[in-house]
Amino acid sequence: MPHIVFNKAPLVNTPSKKDGVDFKFIAKSYNFTQHERNTEYKIAVENENKEFLLTLKNKDDDQMIKIDKVTRIAPITLVKDALNVYTNSIEAKVVFSNTNTINQKAEPNKEYLKDINYFVDEFQTDKEIQIEVGFGSGRHLLHQAKKNPNVQFIGLEIHTPSIEQALKQMKLQDITNVLIVNYDARLFMEFIDSNKVGKIFVHFPVPWDKKPHRRIYSNEFINEALRVLKVEGTLELRTDSRKYFDYCTELLTNLPTGKITIDINKDLEITSKYEDRWRKQGKNIYDVVLLSHSIDKPLEIQKDFSFDFEINYEEKIKNIPTKSIVEKDFFVHIEDLFTILNEENSGLIQLTMGNFDRPVSKYLIIKNGKVSYYQGTPIPTSSNIKAHNKLKEILN
Ligand SMILES: C[S@@+](CC[C@H](N)C(=O)[O-])C[C@H]1O[C@@H](n2cnc3c(N)ncnc32)[C@H](O)[C@@H]1O
């Protein structure tokens, strides 16, 4: 984690600019607890058109300035530059620094690796879509992609080495009809249009026997799968876990629509690393395929994250709830509060919100009573929208 420790020194003046880095404002921690707390500052910076915060606090007899984890940006060199420019501009006596920006690794080619925002704002295709959930080594995904050049594949995975391996293989094998997303498959489908997907493969998902709430399959997941599947589209589970098979079969047989087919030890054209291992151990492999019959309503993504009112921040923070507010499918937790120095009715609210499985950390910035999200709005998942509406209630 890049940081610099230096002898105590006065804060930089804001607004000011040095060596291309803008220091826009400084916010000071607000003590909403009954106890003493160490003062912490958030320094708002802009470098190469990217805005982010730096954290400044005392460290023993010195001070330390470092990256703010919530607003961290890529490439990290922008943050390291800002840290170096900060200490230079106040002529600090540096005690320790790990912000040398020489020898940065070049970013690998990530043309086919897409951010979730791409699917929110840009993704469009006339081709049939097929999705693989948790593609692991990517053997099955890439095999299908080569065999079906007219299909647009989307591979979902949360394990970075698997993603890098798949991207490498795609380049070596010249595969161009796969988009890879590092995102939780349980939440991804929310951004895909209805009736567009031919197949969803879920091969050997982690069975999570002790933590069933982490399983890919749930009523919500199946309903979203049915919405995105076109008529005759399929949701295909392949698993070696008898418990997972029973659990999914029960969910699927309670649906009001669809048709399911069950197979044991069916041969596929391609086997994965996991399948090879289970077969060698003589385990049964179960397939449960759900066939969709329904045409669903088009997708409407709610994207309104505005605050259509002004607040009296100084009054509001005196009794703002700082305990987690947990509701059925979302939560809001106000984690910390800051007031901006030398500016009236202005501050930062640090919070975590949204879905329990994929919480987002954000800051709200209040300038002259006007509230907005710092560094842009959250991804418009249904949980984030609900959490936003709760925040409006809290702040209004
Ligand atoms: C047991 S491996 C199976 C990999 C591959 N499908 C195969 O058959 O070899 C399960 C994979 O699912 C991924 N995974 C687990 N939970 C996930 C989630 N919520 N969203 C996307 N991928 C997930 C894991 O990182 C892992 O690579």
Coordinates of C-alpha atoms and ligand atoms in Angstrom, one line a residue:
M1 CA 0.0 0.0 0.0
P2 CA 1.8 3.2 -1.1
H3 CA 2.3 5.7 1.7
I4 CA 4.8 8.3 3.0
V5 CA 5.6 9.1 6.6
F6 CA 7.0 12.6 7.3
N7 CA 7.6 14.9 10.2
K8 CA 4.5 16.8 11.3
A9 CA 3.8 19.7 9.0
P10 CA 0.9 22.1 8.2
L11 CA -1.7 21.0 5.7
V12 CA -1.4 22.0 2.1
N13 CA -3.4 25.0 1.0
T14 CA -6.6 24.3 -0.9
P15 CA -7.5 24.9 -3.6
S16 CA -4.0 24.8 -5.1
K17 CA -2.1 23.1 -7.9
K18 CA 1.5 21.8 -8.1
D19 CA 3.2 19.7 -10.8
G20 CA -0.1 18.9 -12.5
V21 CA -1.8 17.7 -9.3
D22 CA -4.9 19.7 -8.1
F23 CA -5.5 19.7 -4.3
K24 CA -9.2 20.6 -4.3
F25 CA -10.3 20.5 -0.7
I26 CA -9.5 18.9 2.7
A27 CA -12.2 17.3 4.9
K28 CA -11.6 16.6 8.6
S29 CA -13.1 13.7 10.4
Y30 CA -16.1 14.4 12.5
N31 CA -16.4 12.7 15.9
F32 CA -19.8 11.1 16.0
T33 CA -18.8 8.7 18.8
Q34 CA -18.8 9.3 22.6
H35 CA -15.1 8.6 22.7
E36 CA -12.0 10.5 21.7
R37 CA -10.9 9.7 18.1
N38 CA -7.7 10.4 16.2
T39 CA -8.2 13.2 13.7
E40 CA -8.0 12.0 10.1
Y41 CA -8.1 14.2 7.0
K42 CA -9.3 13.3 3.5
I43 CA -7.5 15.3 0.8
A44 CA -9.4 15.6 -2.5
V45 CA -7.0 15.4 -5.4
E46 CA -7.3 15.5 -9.2
N47 CA -4.5 14.0 -11.3
E48 CA -4.8 13.5 -15.1
N49 CA -8.6 14.1 -14.9
K50 CA -9.1 11.5 -12.2
E51 CA -10.5 12.5 -8.8
F52 CA -9.7 10.6 -5.7
L53 CA -8.9 11.0 -2.0
L54 CA -5.7 10.7 0.0
T55 CA -5.8 9.9 3.8
L56 CA -3.7 11.9 6.2
K57 CA -3.3 11.0 9.8
N58 CA -0.9 11.0 12.7
K59 CA 1.5 8.1 13.0
D60 CA 3.3 8.2 16.4
D61 CA 5.1 11.5 16.4
D62 CA 4.9 11.8 12.7
Q63 CA 2.2 12.0 10.0
M64 CA 1.4 9.5 7.3
I65 CA -0.3 10.1 4.0
K66 CA -1.6 7.2 2.0
I67 CA -4.1 6.0 -0.6
D68 CA -7.8 6.1 0.4
K69 CA -9.0 2.6 -0.1
V70 CA -12.6 3.5 -1.2
T71 CA -11.6 5.9 -4.0
R72 CA -8.4 4.1 -5.2
I73 CA -8.0 4.4 -8.9
A74 CA -5.9 2.8 -11.6
P75 CA -3.1 3.1 -12.6
I76 CA -1.7 3.3 -9.1
T77 CA 1.1 5.6 -10.4
L78 CA -1.4 8.5 -10.4
V79 CA -1.9 8.0 -6.6
K80 CA 1.9 7.6 -6.0
D81 CA 2.5 10.8 -8.0
A82 CA -0.1 12.7 -5.9
L83 CA 1.5 11.4 -2.6
N84 CA 4.9 12.6 -3.8
V85 CA 3.6 16.0 -5.0
Y86 CA 1.8 16.5 -1.6
T87 CA 4.9 16.0 0.5
N88 CA 7.0 18.1 -1.9
S89 CA 4.5 20.9 -1.9
I90 CA 4.5 21.2 1.9
E91 CA 8.3 20.7 1.9
A92 CA 7.9 17.7 4.3
K93 CA 10.8 16.0 5.9
V94 CA 10.2 12.4 4.7
V95 CA 11.0 9.6 7.1
F96 CA 9.7 6.7 5.0
S97 CA 8.3 6.3 1.5
N98 CA 7.4 3.4 -0.8
T99 CA 6.1 5.6 -3.7
N100 CA 8.9 5.2 -6.2
T101 CA 7.1 5.0 -9.5
I102 CA 9.9 3.5 -11.6
N103 CA 9.7 -0.2 -12.8
Q104 CA 5.9 -0.3 -13.1
K105 CA 4.7 -3.5 -14.7
A106 CA 3.0 -2.9 -18.1
E107 CA -0.8 -3.7 -18.0
P108 CA -1.5 -6.9 -20.0
N109 CA -3.8 -6.6 -23.1
K110 CA -7.3 -6.7 -21.8
E111 CA -9.4 -6.0 -24.8
Y112 CA -11.9 -8.7 -24.0
L113 CA -12.0 -8.2 -20.3
K114 CA -15.0 -5.9 -19.6
D115 CA -15.9 -3.9 -16.6
I116 CA -19.5 -4.4 -15.3
N117 CA -20.2 -0.7 -16.3
Y118 CA -19.7 -1.8 -19.9
F119 CA -22.8 -4.1 -19.5
V120 CA -24.8 -1.4 -17.8
D121 CA -24.1 1.3 -20.5
E122 CA -22.8 -0.1 -23.7
F123 CA -23.2 -3.8 -24.4
Q124 CA -25.3 -4.6 -27.4
T125 CA -25.3 -7.5 -29.8
D126 CA -27.5 -8.9 -32.5
K127 CA -26.0 -12.4 -31.9
E128 CA -27.3 -15.0 -29.6
I129 CA -25.7 -14.7 -26.2
Q130 CA -24.4 -17.7 -24.2
I131 CA -23.1 -17.3 -20.6
E132 CA -20.7 -19.5 -18.6
V133 CA -20.8 -19.0 -14.9
G134 CA -17.5 -19.7 -13.0
F135 CA -15.6 -20.9 -16.1
G136 CA -12.4 -21.8 -14.1
S137 CA -9.8 -23.1 -16.5
G138 CA -11.9 -21.9 -19.4
R139 CA -11.7 -25.2 -21.3
H140 CA -15.4 -25.5 -21.8
L141 CA -16.0 -21.8 -22.5
L142 CA -13.3 -21.6 -25.1
H143 CA -14.3 -24.9 -26.7
Q144 CA -17.8 -23.6 -27.1
A145 CA -16.6 -20.3 -28.5
K146 CA -14.5 -21.9 -31.2
K147 CA -17.3 -24.3 -32.1
N148 CA -20.0 -21.5 -32.3
P149 CA -18.3 -18.4 -33.9
N150 CA -21.7 -16.7 -34.4
V151 CA -22.6 -16.8 -30.7
Q152 CA -21.4 -14.0 -28.4
F153 CA -20.1 -15.7 -25.2
I154 CA -19.8 -14.0 -21.8
G155 CA -17.6 -15.7 -19.2
L156 CA -18.2 -14.8 -15.6
E157 CA -15.5 -15.5 -13.0
I158 CA -14.3 -14.0 -9.7
H159 CA -10.9 -15.7 -9.6
T160 CA -8.3 -13.4 -11.2
P161 CA -5.7 -16.1 -12.2
S162 CA -8.4 -18.0 -14.0
I163 CA -9.4 -14.8 -15.9
E164 CA -5.9 -14.1 -16.9
Q165 CA -5.4 -17.7 -18.1
A166 CA -8.5 -17.5 -20.2
L167 CA -7.5 -14.2 -21.7
K168 CA -4.1 -15.6 -22.6
Q169 CA -5.6 -18.7 -24.2
M170 CA -8.0 -16.5 -26.2
K171 CA -5.1 -14.5 -27.6
L172 CA -3.1 -17.7 -28.4
Q173 CA -6.1 -19.3 -30.1
D174 CA -7.4 -16.1 -31.7
I175 CA -10.8 -16.3 -30.1
T176 CA -12.7 -13.0 -30.4
N177 CA -16.3 -13.9 -29.5
V178 CA -15.9 -14.1 -25.8
L179 CA -16.2 -11.2 -23.3
I180 CA -14.8 -11.9 -19.8
V181 CA -16.2 -10.2 -16.7
N182 CA -14.9 -10.3 -13.2
Y183 CA -18.2 -10.1 -11.4
D184 CA -20.4 -12.2 -9.1
A185 CA -22.6 -14.3 -11.4
R186 CA -25.5 -14.1 -8.9
L187 CA -25.8 -10.4 -9.6
F188 CA -24.7 -10.2 -13.3
M189 CA -27.9 -11.1 -15.0
E190 CA -29.6 -7.9 -13.9
F191 CA -27.9 -6.1 -16.7
I192 CA -28.8 -8.5 -19.6
D193 CA -31.8 -7.8 -21.8
S194 CA -34.7 -10.2 -21.5
N195 CA -35.1 -13.2 -24.0
K196 CA -31.6 -12.8 -25.5
V197 CA -29.6 -15.8 -24.1
G198 CA -29.5 -19.2 -25.7
K199 CA -27.6 -21.0 -22.9
I200 CA -26.3 -20.5 -19.4
F201 CA -23.8 -23.0 -18.3
V202 CA -23.1 -23.6 -14.6
H203 CA -20.5 -26.4 -14.5
F204 CA -19.2 -27.7 -11.2
P205 CA -20.2 -24.7 -9.1
V206 CA -18.8 -24.6 -5.5
P207 CA -21.4 -26.6 -3.5
W208 CA -21.1 -24.4 -0.4
D209 CA -22.6 -27.1 1.8
K210 CA -21.9 -25.1 5.0
K211 CA -22.8 -21.7 3.6
P212 CA -25.7 -22.4 1.3
H213 CA -26.5 -18.6 0.9
R214 CA -23.3 -18.4 -1.2
R215 CA -24.5 -20.8 -3.8
I216 CA -25.0 -19.6 -7.4
Y217 CA -28.5 -21.3 -7.6
S218 CA -31.3 -19.6 -5.7
N219 CA -34.8 -18.6 -6.5
E220 CA -33.6 -15.1 -7.5
F221 CA -30.9 -16.5 -9.8
I222 CA -33.2 -19.0 -11.5
N223 CA -35.9 -16.3 -12.1
E224 CA -33.3 -13.9 -13.6
A225 CA -32.0 -16.8 -15.7
L226 CA -35.5 -17.5 -17.0
R227 CA -36.0 -13.8 -17.8
V228 CA -32.8 -13.5 -19.9
L229 CA -33.3 -16.9 -21.6
K230 CA -35.1 -16.9 -24.9
V231 CA -37.9 -19.5 -25.6
E232 CA -36.1 -22.9 -25.8
G233 CA -33.1 -21.4 -24.1
T234 CA -31.5 -23.5 -21.3
L235 CA -29.9 -23.2 -17.9
E236 CA -27.5 -26.1 -17.6
L237 CA -26.1 -27.3 -14.3
R238 CA -23.4 -30.0 -14.2
T239 CA -22.2 -31.1 -10.8
D240 CA -20.6 -34.0 -8.9
S241 CA -22.3 -33.0 -5.6
R242 CA -25.4 -35.0 -4.9
K243 CA -26.5 -32.4 -2.3
Y244 CA -26.2 -29.6 -4.7
F245 CA -28.1 -31.6 -7.4
D246 CA -30.9 -32.3 -4.9
Y247 CA -31.1 -28.7 -3.8
C248 CA -31.3 -27.4 -7.4
T249 CA -33.8 -30.0 -8.5
E250 CA -36.0 -29.0 -5.6
L251 CA -35.8 -25.3 -6.6
L252 CA -36.4 -26.1 -10.2
T253 CA -39.4 -28.4 -9.7
N254 CA -41.2 -25.7 -7.7
L255 CA -41.2 -23.3 -10.6
P256 CA -44.5 -22.3 -12.2
T257 CA -43.0 -22.6 -15.7
G258 CA -40.2 -24.4 -17.6
K259 CA -39.3 -28.0 -18.2
I260 CA -36.4 -29.9 -16.5
T261 CA -34.4 -32.8 -17.8
I262 CA -32.1 -34.9 -15.6
D263 CA -29.1 -37.0 -16.6
I264 CA -26.5 -39.0 -14.8
N265 CA -23.0 -39.5 -16.2
K266 CA -23.8 -37.9 -19.5
D267 CA -20.8 -37.6 -21.8
L268 CA -19.9 -34.1 -23.0
E269 CA -17.5 -33.3 -25.9
I270 CA -15.2 -31.5 -23.5
T271 CA -14.4 -32.3 -19.9
S272 CA -13.0 -29.9 -17.4
K273 CA -10.2 -30.4 -15.0
Y274 CA -12.7 -30.9 -12.1
E275 CA -14.7 -33.5 -14.1
D276 CA -11.5 -35.4 -15.0
R277 CA -10.7 -35.6 -11.3
W278 CA -14.2 -36.7 -10.2
R279 CA -14.4 -39.3 -12.9
K280 CA -11.1 -40.8 -11.9
Q281 CA -12.5 -41.1 -8.4
G282 CA -15.5 -42.9 -9.8
K283 CA -18.0 -40.2 -8.7
N284 CA -21.4 -39.7 -10.4
I285 CA -21.9 -36.5 -12.5
Y286 CA -25.4 -35.0 -12.5
D287 CA -26.9 -32.8 -15.2
V288 CA -30.0 -30.8 -14.6
V289 CA -31.2 -28.7 -17.6
L290 CA -34.0 -26.2 -17.3
L291 CA -35.7 -25.3 -20.6
S292 CA -37.4 -21.9 -20.8
H293 CA -40.9 -21.6 -22.4
S294 CA -41.7 -18.0 -21.6
I295 CA -41.3 -14.6 -23.2
D296 CA -40.5 -12.0 -20.6
K297 CA -41.0 -8.2 -20.3
P298 CA -38.1 -6.1 -21.6
L299 CA -35.5 -5.1 -19.0
E300 CA -35.8 -1.6 -17.5
I301 CA -32.7 -0.5 -15.5
Q302 CA -33.4 2.2 -13.0
K303 CA -30.4 4.5 -13.0
D304 CA -31.6 7.5 -10.9
F305 CA -29.1 8.1 -8.1
S306 CA -29.9 11.8 -7.7
F307 CA -30.7 13.6 -4.4
D308 CA -33.5 16.1 -5.3
F309 CA -33.2 18.1 -2.1
E310 CA -30.6 20.1 -0.2
I311 CA -29.5 19.4 3.4
N312 CA -28.2 21.2 6.4
Y313 CA -25.1 19.0 6.8
E314 CA -23.9 20.4 10.1
E315 CA -27.2 19.7 11.7
K316 CA -27.8 16.4 10.0
I317 CA -24.5 14.8 11.1
K318 CA -25.4 15.4 14.8
N319 CA -27.8 12.5 14.8
I320 CA -27.2 10.6 11.6
P321 CA -27.6 6.8 12.1
T322 CA -24.2 5.2 12.1
K323 CA -25.3 1.6 12.7
S324 CA -26.0 -0.7 9.7
I325 CA -29.6 -0.5 8.4
V326 CA -30.4 -4.0 7.1
E327 CA -33.4 -4.7 5.1
K328 CA -34.5 -7.9 3.2
D329 CA -32.3 -7.5 0.1
F330 CA -30.1 -4.5 0.8
F331 CA -28.3 -2.5 3.5
V332 CA -26.9 0.9 4.2
H333 CA -24.0 1.5 6.6
I334 CA -22.7 5.0 7.3
E335 CA -19.1 4.4 8.3
D336 CA -17.6 7.8 8.7
L337 CA -18.2 11.5 8.5
F338 CA -16.0 14.4 7.5
T339 CA -16.5 18.2 7.3
I340 CA -14.7 20.2 4.6
L341 CA -12.4 22.8 6.0
N342 CA -13.2 26.5 5.2
E343 CA -16.4 25.6 3.3
E344 CA -19.8 26.0 4.8
N345 CA -22.4 23.2 4.9
S346 CA -20.0 20.8 3.1
G347 CA -18.5 17.4 3.9
L348 CA -18.0 13.7 3.0
I349 CA -20.1 10.8 4.1
Q350 CA -18.3 7.4 3.8
L351 CA -20.6 4.5 3.4
T352 CA -21.1 0.9 2.4
M353 CA -24.4 -0.1 0.7
G354 CA -26.2 -2.4 -1.6
N355 CA -26.2 -6.2 -1.7
F356 CA -24.8 -8.2 1.2
D357 CA -22.8 -10.4 -1.3
R358 CA -21.4 -7.5 -3.2
P359 CA -21.4 -4.4 -1.1
V360 CA -20.1 -1.1 -2.6
S361 CA -18.1 1.4 -0.7
K362 CA -18.7 5.0 -1.7
Y363 CA -18.4 8.6 -0.5
L364 CA -21.2 11.1 -0.7
I365 CA -20.0 14.6 -1.2
I366 CA -22.0 17.5 0.2
K367 CA -21.1 20.9 -1.2
N368 CA -23.2 23.8 0.0
G369 CA -26.0 21.4 1.0
K370 CA -26.1 19.7 -2.4
V371 CA -25.5 15.9 -2.2
S372 CA -24.0 13.7 -4.9
Y373 CA -21.8 10.6 -5.2
Y374 CA -18.1 11.3 -5.2
Q375 CA -16.4 9.6 -8.2
G376 CA -19.7 8.9 -9.9
T377 CA -22.8 6.9 -9.0
P378 CA -22.9 3.2 -7.9
I379 CA -23.6 0.4 -10.4
P380 CA -27.4 0.5 -10.8
T381 CA -28.2 -2.9 -9.3
S382 CA -31.7 -3.2 -7.8
S383 CA -30.1 -3.4 -4.3
N384 CA -28.0 -0.3 -4.9
I385 CA -31.1 1.6 -6.0
K386 CA -33.0 0.4 -2.9
A387 CA -30.1 1.4 -0.7
H388 CA -30.0 4.8 -2.4
N389 CA -33.7 5.4 -1.8
K390 CA -33.0 4.5 1.9
L391 CA -30.2 7.1 2.0
K392 CA -32.6 9.7 0.6
E393 CA -34.9 8.9 3.5
I394 CA -32.1 9.2 6.0
L395 CA -30.8 12.5 4.7
N396 CA -34.0 14.3 3.9
Ligands
LIG1 C1 -15.2 -25.7 -8.8 S1 -14.8 -24.5 -10.0 C2 -15.4 -25.1 -11.5 C3 -14.7 -24.4 -12.7 C4 -15.2 -24.8 -14.1 N1 -16.6 -24.5 -14.3 C5 -14.9 -26.3 -14.3 O1 -15.9 -27.0 -14.5 O2 -13.8 -26.7 -14.2 C6 -15.9 -23.2 -9.6 C7 -15.5 -21.8 -10.2 O3 -16.6 -20.9 -10.0 C8 -16.0 -19.6 -9.6 N2 -17.0 -18.9 -8.8 C9 -17.4 -19.2 -7.6 N3 -18.4 -18.3 -7.2 C10 -18.6 -17.5 -8.2 C11 -19.5 -16.4 -8.4 N4 -20.4 -16.0 -7.5 N5 -19.5 -15.8 -9.6 C12 -18.7 -16.2 -10.6 N6 -17.8 -17.2 -10.5 C13 -17.8 -17.9 -9.3 C14 -14.8 -20.0 -8.9 O4 -13.8 -18.9 -8.9 C15 -14.3 -21.2 -9.6 O5 -13.4 -20.9 -10.7

